[in-house]
PDB file of C-alpha atoms in Angstrom:
ATOM      1  CA  GLU A 521      -9.910 -11.235 -22.172  1.00  0.00           C
ATOM      2  CA  VAL A 522     -12.217 -10.416 -25.070  1.00  0.00           C
ATOM      3  CA  GLN A 523     -15.884 -10.750 -24.090  1.00  0.00           C
ATOM      4  CA  LEU A 524     -19.035 -10.251 -26.115  1.00  0.00           C
ATOM      5  CA  VAL A 525     -22.330 -10.578 -24.263  1.00  0.00           C
ATOM      6  CA  GLU A 526     -25.594 -10.541 -26.205  1.00  0.00           C
ATOM      7  CA  SER A 527     -29.024  -9.792 -24.797  1.00  0.00           C
ATOM      8  CA  GLY A 528     -32.517  -9.023 -26.007  1.00  0.00           C
ATOM      9  CA  GLY A 529     -33.512 -12.323 -27.564  1.00  0.00           C
ATOM     10  CA  GLY A 530     -36.889 -13.962 -27.051  1.00  0.00           C
ATOM     11  CA  LEU A 531     -40.179 -15.045 -28.581  1.00  0.00           C
ATOM     12  CA  VAL A 532     -41.821 -12.586 -30.964  1.00  0.00           C
ATOM     13  CA  GLN A 533     -44.798 -12.762 -33.312  1.00  0.00           C
ATOM     14  CA  PRO A 534     -44.350 -12.575 -37.083  1.00  0.00           C
ATOM     15  CA  GLY A 535     -44.296  -8.986 -38.318  1.00  0.00           C
ATOM     16  CA  ARG A 536     -43.146  -7.591 -34.979  1.00  0.00           C
ATOM     17  CA  SER A 537     -39.804  -6.097 -33.971  1.00  0.00           C
ATOM     18  CA  LEU A 538     -36.956  -6.994 -31.639  1.00  0.00           C
ATOM     19  CA  LYS A 539     -33.667  -5.318 -30.762  1.00  0.00           C
ATOM     20  CA  LEU A 540     -30.540  -7.218 -29.792  1.00  0.00           C
ATOM     21  CA  SER A 541     -27.651  -5.709 -27.878  1.00  0.00           C
ATOM     22  CA  CYS A 542     -24.064  -6.835 -27.468  1.00  0.00           C
ATOM     23  CA  VAL A 543     -21.746  -5.390 -24.833  1.00  0.00           C
ATOM     24  CA  ALA A 544     -18.062  -5.732 -25.643  1.00  0.00           C
ATOM     25  CA  SER A 545     -15.111  -5.708 -23.258  1.00  0.00           C
ATOM     26  CA  GLY A 546     -11.444  -6.636 -23.202  1.00  0.00           C
ATOM     27  CA  PHE A 547     -10.479  -4.770 -26.366  1.00  0.00           C
ATOM     28  CA  THR A 548     -10.658  -1.301 -27.900  1.00  0.00           C
ATOM     29  CA  PHE A 549     -14.170  -1.490 -29.346  1.00  0.00           C
ATOM     30  CA  ASN A 550     -13.878   1.489 -31.682  1.00  0.00           C
ATOM     31  CA  ASN A 551     -10.905  -0.078 -33.479  1.00  0.00           C
ATOM     32  CA  TYR A 552     -12.925  -2.956 -34.900  1.00  0.00           C
ATOM     33  CA  TRP A 553     -15.662  -3.665 -37.371  1.00  0.00           C
ATOM     34  CA  MET A 554     -18.441  -5.738 -35.803  1.00  0.00           C
ATOM     35  CA  THR A 555     -20.690  -8.341 -37.401  1.00  0.00           C
ATOM     36  CA  TRP A 556     -23.825 -10.299 -36.569  1.00  0.00           C
ATOM     37  CA  ILE A 557     -23.946 -13.947 -37.634  1.00  0.00           C
ATOM     38  CA  ARG A 558     -26.983 -16.189 -37.168  1.00  0.00           C
ATOM     39  CA  GLN A 559     -27.588 -19.912 -37.024  1.00  0.00           C
ATOM     40  CA  ALA A 560     -31.032 -21.437 -37.490  1.00  0.00           C
ATOM     41  CA  PRO A 561     -31.739 -24.492 -35.319  1.00  0.00           C
ATOM     42  CA  GLY A 562     -29.672 -27.432 -36.568  1.00  0.00           C
ATOM     43  CA  LYS A 563     -28.407 -25.432 -39.547  1.00  0.00           C
ATOM     44  CA  GLY A 564     -25.281 -23.644 -40.715  1.00  0.00           C
ATOM     45  CA  LEU A 565     -23.992 -20.118 -40.276  1.00  0.00           C
ATOM     46  CA  GLU A 566     -25.357 -17.066 -42.097  1.00  0.00           C
ATOM     47  CA  TRP A 567     -23.916 -13.551 -42.225  1.00  0.00           C
ATOM     48  CA  VAL A 568     -26.536 -10.989 -41.128  1.00  0.00           C
ATOM     49  CA  ALA A 569     -24.916  -7.552 -40.929  1.00  0.00           C
ATOM     50  CA  SER A 570     -21.608  -5.733 -40.554  1.00  0.00           C
ATOM     51  CA  ILE A 571     -20.659  -2.241 -39.434  1.00  0.00           C
ATOM     52  CA  THR A 572     -17.401  -0.343 -39.746  1.00  0.00           C
ATOM     53  CA  ASN A 573     -15.483   0.719 -36.640  1.00  0.00           C
ATOM     54  CA  THR A 574     -16.818   4.276 -36.825  1.00  0.00           C
ATOM     55  CA  GLY A 575     -20.348   3.192 -37.679  1.00  0.00           C
ATOM     56  CA  GLY A 576     -20.143   5.179 -40.891  1.00  0.00           C
ATOM     57  CA  SER A 577     -20.949   2.252 -43.164  1.00  0.00           C
ATOM     58  CA  THR A 578     -23.147  -0.810 -42.843  1.00  0.00           C
ATOM     59  CA  TYR A 579     -23.576  -3.945 -44.960  1.00  0.00           C
ATOM     60  CA  TYR A 580     -26.392  -6.495 -45.236  1.00  0.00           C
ATOM     61  CA  PRO A 581     -27.311  -9.553 -47.308  1.00  0.00           C
ATOM     62  CA  ASP A 582     -30.461  -9.387 -49.413  1.00  0.00           C
ATOM     63  CA  SER A 583     -32.298 -11.635 -46.924  1.00  0.00           C
ATOM     64  CA  VAL A 584     -32.432  -8.883 -44.255  1.00  0.00           C
ATOM     65  CA  GLN A 585     -31.764  -5.693 -46.239  1.00  0.00           C
ATOM     66  CA  GLY A 586     -34.455  -3.117 -45.434  1.00  0.00           C
ATOM     67  CA  ARG A 587     -35.686  -5.014 -42.352  1.00  0.00           C
ATOM     68  CA  PHE A 588     -32.623  -5.166 -40.079  1.00  0.00           C
ATOM     69  CA  THR A 589     -30.426  -2.292 -38.941  1.00  0.00           C
ATOM     70  CA  ILE A 590     -27.028  -2.677 -37.350  1.00  0.00           C
ATOM     71  CA  SER A 591     -25.685   0.177 -35.224  1.00  0.00           C
ATOM     72  CA  ARG A 592     -23.163   0.826 -32.502  1.00  0.00           C
ATOM     73  CA  ASP A 593     -22.434   3.158 -29.610  1.00  0.00           C
ATOM     74  CA  ASN A 594     -18.668   3.337 -29.257  1.00  0.00           C
ATOM     75  CA  ALA A 595     -18.924   5.303 -25.998  1.00  0.00           C
ATOM     76  CA  LYS A 596     -20.788   2.362 -24.479  1.00  0.00           C
ATOM     77  CA  SER A 597     -18.861  -0.381 -26.341  1.00  0.00           C
ATOM     78  CA  THR A 598     -22.208  -1.719 -27.454  1.00  0.00           C
ATOM     79  CA  LEU A 599     -23.421  -3.177 -30.732  1.00  0.00           C
ATOM     80  CA  TYR A 600     -27.081  -3.360 -31.706  1.00  0.00           C
ATOM     81  CA  LEU A 601     -29.279  -5.178 -34.185  1.00  0.00           C
ATOM     82  CA  GLN A 602     -32.751  -3.758 -34.749  1.00  0.00           C
ATOM     83  CA  MET A 603     -34.922  -6.402 -36.414  1.00  0.00           C
ATOM     84  CA  ASN A 604     -38.233  -5.330 -37.947  1.00  0.00           C
ATOM     85  CA  SER A 605     -40.924  -7.194 -39.885  1.00  0.00           C
ATOM     86  CA  LEU A 606     -39.691 -10.468 -38.446  1.00  0.00           C
ATOM     87  CA  ARG A 607     -40.458 -13.721 -40.267  1.00  0.00           C
ATOM     88  CA  SER A 608     -40.426 -17.336 -39.168  1.00  0.00           C
ATOM     89  CA  GLU A 609     -37.239 -17.843 -41.178  1.00  0.00           C
ATOM     90  CA  ASP A 610     -35.472 -15.321 -38.935  1.00  0.00           C
ATOM     91  CA  THR A 611     -35.702 -17.825 -36.072  1.00  0.00           C
ATOM     92  CA  ALA A 612     -32.101 -18.463 -35.059  1.00  0.00           C
ATOM     93  CA  THR A 613     -29.371 -17.917 -32.539  1.00  0.00           C
ATOM     94  CA  TYR A 614     -27.760 -14.552 -33.247  1.00  0.00           C
ATOM     95  CA  TYR A 615     -24.063 -14.191 -32.535  1.00  0.00           C
ATOM     96  CA  CYS A 616     -22.251 -10.925 -32.024  1.00  0.00           C
ATOM     97  CA  THR A 617     -18.747 -11.165 -33.464  1.00  0.00           C
ATOM     98  CA  ARG A 618     -15.609  -9.085 -33.662  1.00  0.00           C
ATOM     99  CA  ASP A 619     -14.763  -8.726 -37.336  1.00  0.00           C
ATOM    100  CA  HIS A 620     -11.103  -8.501 -38.264  1.00  0.00           C
ATOM    101  CA  GLY A 621     -10.968  -8.053 -42.023  1.00  0.00           C
ATOM    102  CA  GLY A 622     -13.963 -10.307 -42.579  1.00  0.00           C
ATOM    103  CA  VAL A 623     -12.653 -12.923 -40.160  1.00  0.00           C
ATOM    104  CA  MET A 624     -14.767 -13.390 -37.015  1.00  0.00           C
ATOM    105  CA  ASP A 625     -12.084 -13.721 -34.367  1.00  0.00           C
ATOM    106  CA  ALA A 626     -14.292 -13.483 -31.305  1.00  0.00           C
ATOM    107  CA  TRP A 627     -17.887 -14.661 -30.756  1.00  0.00           C
ATOM    108  CA  GLY A 628     -20.481 -14.054 -28.088  1.00  0.00           C
ATOM    109  CA  GLN A 629     -22.512 -16.818 -26.493  1.00  0.00           C
ATOM    110  CA  GLY A 630     -25.485 -16.059 -28.747  1.00  0.00           C
ATOM    111  CA  ALA A 631     -29.020 -14.722 -28.307  1.00  0.00           C
ATOM    112  CA  SER A 632     -31.955 -16.926 -29.244  1.00  0.00           C
ATOM    113  CA  VAL A 633     -34.723 -15.399 -31.344  1.00  0.00           C
ATOM    114  CA  THR A 634     -37.920 -17.314 -32.059  1.00  0.00           C
ATOM    115  CA  VAL A 635     -40.476 -15.878 -34.460  1.00  0.00           C
ATOM    116  CA  SER A 636     -43.789 -17.621 -33.995  1.00  0.00           C
ATOM    117  CA  SER A 637     -47.449 -16.846 -33.404  1.00  0.00           C
TER     118      SER A 637
ATOM    119  CA  ASP B1356     -22.702 -14.395 -54.456  1.00  0.00           C
ATOM    120  CA  ILE B1357     -19.701 -16.682 -53.896  1.00  0.00           C
ATOM    121  CA  GLN B1358     -20.800 -20.243 -53.182  1.00  0.00           C
ATOM    122  CA  MET B1359     -18.762 -22.319 -50.741  1.00  0.00           C
ATOM    123  CA  THR B1360     -19.218 -26.057 -51.264  1.00  0.00           C
ATOM    124  CA  GLN B1361     -17.993 -27.964 -48.243  1.00  0.00           C
ATOM    125  CA  SER B1362     -17.370 -31.705 -48.049  1.00  0.00           C
ATOM    126  CA  PRO B1363     -17.927 -34.141 -46.568  1.00  0.00           C
ATOM    127  CA  ALA B1364     -21.116 -33.248 -44.686  1.00  0.00           C
ATOM    128  CA  SER B1365     -20.111 -35.695 -41.981  1.00  0.00           C
ATOM    129  CA  LEU B1366     -17.272 -38.000 -41.134  1.00  0.00           C
ATOM    130  CA  SER B1367     -16.374 -40.442 -38.444  1.00  0.00           C
ATOM    131  CA  ALA B1368     -12.793 -41.114 -37.443  1.00  0.00           C
ATOM    132  CA  SER B1369     -10.796 -42.697 -34.627  1.00  0.00           C
ATOM    133  CA  LEU B1370      -8.530 -41.136 -32.039  1.00  0.00           C
ATOM    134  CA  GLY B1371      -5.104 -40.430 -33.475  1.00  0.00           C
ATOM    135  CA  GLU B1372      -6.276 -40.460 -37.090  1.00  0.00           C
ATOM    136  CA  THR B1373      -5.791 -37.649 -39.588  1.00  0.00           C
ATOM    137  CA  VAL B1374      -8.826 -36.174 -41.360  1.00  0.00           C
ATOM    138  CA  SER B1375      -9.319 -33.596 -44.061  1.00  0.00           C
ATOM    139  CA  ILE B1376     -12.256 -31.283 -44.802  1.00  0.00           C
ATOM    140  CA  GLU B1377     -12.585 -29.473 -48.126  1.00  0.00           C
ATOM    141  CA  CYS B1378     -14.199 -26.251 -49.297  1.00  0.00           C
ATOM    142  CA  LEU B1379     -14.553 -25.324 -52.936  1.00  0.00           C
ATOM    143  CA  ALA B1380     -15.154 -21.689 -53.789  1.00  0.00           C
ATOM    144  CA  SER B1381     -17.249 -20.830 -56.860  1.00  0.00           C
ATOM    145  CA  GLU B1382     -14.675 -18.222 -57.857  1.00  0.00           C
ATOM    146  CA  ASP B1383     -11.226 -17.087 -56.851  1.00  0.00           C
ATOM    147  CA  ILE B1384     -11.227 -15.754 -53.277  1.00  0.00           C
ATOM    148  CA  TYR B1385      -7.477 -15.070 -53.137  1.00  0.00           C
ATOM    149  CA  SER B1386      -6.850 -16.996 -49.892  1.00  0.00           C
ATOM    150  CA  ASN B1387      -9.562 -15.072 -47.999  1.00  0.00           C
ATOM    151  CA  LEU B1388     -10.783 -18.220 -46.295  1.00  0.00           C
ATOM    152  CA  ALA B1389     -11.340 -18.928 -42.623  1.00  0.00           C
ATOM    153  CA  TRP B1390     -12.160 -22.127 -40.744  1.00  0.00           C
ATOM    154  CA  TYR B1391     -14.265 -22.270 -37.598  1.00  0.00           C
ATOM    155  CA  GLN B1392     -14.931 -25.045 -35.094  1.00  0.00           C
ATOM    156  CA  GLN B1393     -18.199 -25.303 -33.191  1.00  0.00           C
ATOM    157  CA  LYS B1394     -18.324 -27.744 -30.314  1.00  0.00           C
ATOM    158  CA  PRO B1395     -21.744 -29.094 -29.274  1.00  0.00           C
ATOM    159  CA  GLY B1396     -23.809 -26.413 -27.554  1.00  0.00           C
ATOM    160  CA  LYS B1397     -21.096 -23.757 -27.922  1.00  0.00           C
ATOM    161  CA  SER B1398     -20.368 -20.755 -30.109  1.00  0.00           C
ATOM    162  CA  PRO B1399     -18.096 -21.133 -33.142  1.00  0.00           C
ATOM    163  CA  GLN B1400     -14.421 -20.371 -32.642  1.00  0.00           C
ATOM    164  CA  LEU B1401     -11.854 -19.276 -35.217  1.00  0.00           C
ATOM    165  CA  LEU B1402      -9.241 -21.895 -36.078  1.00  0.00           C
ATOM    166  CA  ILE B1403      -7.507 -20.654 -39.230  1.00  0.00           C
ATOM    167  CA  TYR B1404      -7.591 -17.452 -41.235  1.00  0.00           C
ATOM    168  CA  TYR B1405      -6.206 -16.421 -44.604  1.00  0.00           C
ATOM    169  CA  ALA B1406      -6.307 -20.081 -45.644  1.00  0.00           C
ATOM    170  CA  SER B1407      -3.354 -21.275 -43.578  1.00  0.00           C
ATOM    171  CA  SER B1408      -2.641 -18.946 -40.635  1.00  0.00           C
ATOM    172  CA  LEU B1409      -3.270 -20.550 -37.264  1.00  0.00           C
ATOM    173  CA  GLN B1410      -5.252 -18.457 -34.775  1.00  0.00           C
ATOM    174  CA  ASP B1411      -3.494 -17.858 -31.438  1.00  0.00           C
ATOM    175  CA  GLY B1412      -4.096 -20.698 -29.000  1.00  0.00           C
ATOM    176  CA  VAL B1413      -5.193 -23.230 -31.617  1.00  0.00           C
ATOM    177  CA  PRO B1414      -3.239 -26.512 -31.455  1.00  0.00           C
ATOM    178  CA  SER B1415      -0.694 -27.078 -34.197  1.00  0.00           C
ATOM    179  CA  ARG B1416      -2.421 -30.324 -35.238  1.00  0.00           C
ATOM    180  CA  PHE B1417      -4.806 -28.064 -37.167  1.00  0.00           C
ATOM    181  CA  SER B1418      -3.559 -26.810 -40.507  1.00  0.00           C
ATOM    182  CA  GLY B1419      -4.981 -25.204 -43.625  1.00  0.00           C
ATOM    183  CA  SER B1420      -3.947 -25.289 -47.255  1.00  0.00           C
ATOM    184  CA  GLU B1421      -5.159 -24.228 -50.664  1.00  0.00           C
ATOM    185  CA  SER B1422      -4.954 -25.256 -54.280  1.00  0.00           C
ATOM    186  CA  GLY B1423      -6.638 -22.872 -56.669  1.00  0.00           C
ATOM    187  CA  THR B1424     -10.188 -22.424 -55.421  1.00  0.00           C
ATOM    188  CA  GLN B1425     -10.040 -25.578 -53.267  1.00  0.00           C
ATOM    189  CA  TYR B1426      -9.285 -25.084 -49.580  1.00  0.00           C
ATOM    190  CA  SER B1427      -8.560 -27.799 -47.037  1.00  0.00           C
ATOM    191  CA  LEU B1428      -8.530 -28.137 -43.285  1.00  0.00           C
ATOM    192  CA  GLU B1429      -6.442 -30.998 -41.939  1.00  0.00           C
ATOM    193  CA  ILE B1430      -6.597 -32.261 -38.397  1.00  0.00           C
ATOM    194  CA  ASN B1431      -3.733 -34.520 -37.360  1.00  0.00           C
ATOM    195  CA  SER B1432      -3.757 -36.944 -34.464  1.00  0.00           C
ATOM    196  CA  LEU B1433      -7.464 -36.548 -33.647  1.00  0.00           C
ATOM    197  CA  GLN B1434      -8.311 -35.845 -30.015  1.00  0.00           C
ATOM    198  CA  PRO B1435     -11.661 -36.284 -28.218  1.00  0.00           C
ATOM    199  CA  GLU B1436     -12.104 -32.511 -27.981  1.00  0.00           C
ATOM    200  CA  ASP B1437     -11.985 -32.202 -31.787  1.00  0.00           C
ATOM    201  CA  GLU B1438     -15.512 -33.577 -32.097  1.00  0.00           C
ATOM    202  CA  GLY B1439     -17.929 -30.965 -33.408  1.00  0.00           C
ATOM    203  CA  ASP B1440     -18.925 -29.022 -36.494  1.00  0.00           C
ATOM    204  CA  TYR B1441     -16.522 -27.259 -38.825  1.00  0.00           C
ATOM    205  CA  PHE B1442     -17.345 -24.405 -41.187  1.00  0.00           C
ATOM    206  CA  CYS B1443     -15.394 -22.561 -43.852  1.00  0.00           C
ATOM    207  CA  GLN B1444     -16.119 -18.912 -44.724  1.00  0.00           C
ATOM    208  CA  GLN B1445     -14.963 -16.620 -47.493  1.00  0.00           C
ATOM    209  CA  SER B1446     -14.205 -12.980 -46.728  1.00  0.00           C
ATOM    210  CA  TYR B1447     -13.149 -11.859 -50.194  1.00  0.00           C
ATOM    211  CA  LYS B1448     -16.354 -10.032 -51.013  1.00  0.00           C
ATOM    212  CA  PHE B1449     -19.788  -9.330 -49.566  1.00  0.00           C
ATOM    213  CA  PRO B1450     -21.947 -11.169 -48.832  1.00  0.00           C
ATOM    214  CA  TRP B1451     -19.677 -13.188 -46.591  1.00  0.00           C
ATOM    215  CA  THR B1452     -20.674 -16.815 -47.222  1.00  0.00           C
ATOM    216  CA  PHE B1453     -20.135 -20.024 -45.316  1.00  0.00           C
ATOM    217  CA  GLY B1454     -19.814 -23.643 -46.317  1.00  0.00           C
ATOM    218  CA  GLY B1455     -22.620 -25.960 -45.245  1.00  0.00           C
ATOM    219  CA  GLY B1456     -20.557 -27.478 -42.443  1.00  0.00           C
ATOM    220  CA  THR B1457     -18.940 -30.800 -41.601  1.00  0.00           C
ATOM    221  CA  LYS B1458     -19.937 -32.818 -38.571  1.00  0.00           C
ATOM    222  CA  LEU B1459     -16.920 -34.681 -37.163  1.00  0.00           C
ATOM    223  CA  GLU B1460     -17.602 -37.611 -34.875  1.00  0.00           C
ATOM    224  CA  LEU B1461     -15.098 -39.786 -33.109  1.00  0.00           C
ATOM    225  CA  LYS B1462     -15.609 -43.532 -33.283  1.00  0.00           C
TER     226      LYS B1462
END
């Protein structure tokens, strides 16, 4: 069974940093791209970052480019999202997803991030 | 960026009815369209990919179709467990973009 388990969420002040982790199991992690998707409270879905299966390339939307960094440790089957210079508009539930050609075919339970003073 | 315009924003239907949700892409996305279902308080789950391919384990009452840049999700014979939010997403080019969502309620 494919499982994605996020951790590291919480309350953080504007301008500070937070790092999310996602431990994967039930599939060969290093065969898949991975992607973070977020959802602000009561809102829709927003793509945050993607990383190739080897970690050699990463992709971001303009809204987080230069502030967020996606990375992975294939030996540990773990995906990360380093979030710096956090803003109130980054408040959301962050989902770790398995990315199969741009299609998110498995989702974690989500990690809640609240940016507030 | 490719804009995905999803409609309706909400709909209410009865058990056993058939409903349709639409997504209009701002440019050709060559069938690179997925549909997701999000039940209340849960994570989204993939229903359909590449416009009309049913994800493993998804009931056959869900189906997808396309006409030009217009994509549709049809749900036949509505069941209580179909209540929730539905989102379309294009994966033709970065940035991946989602429709605004449709909230489906059962009467």
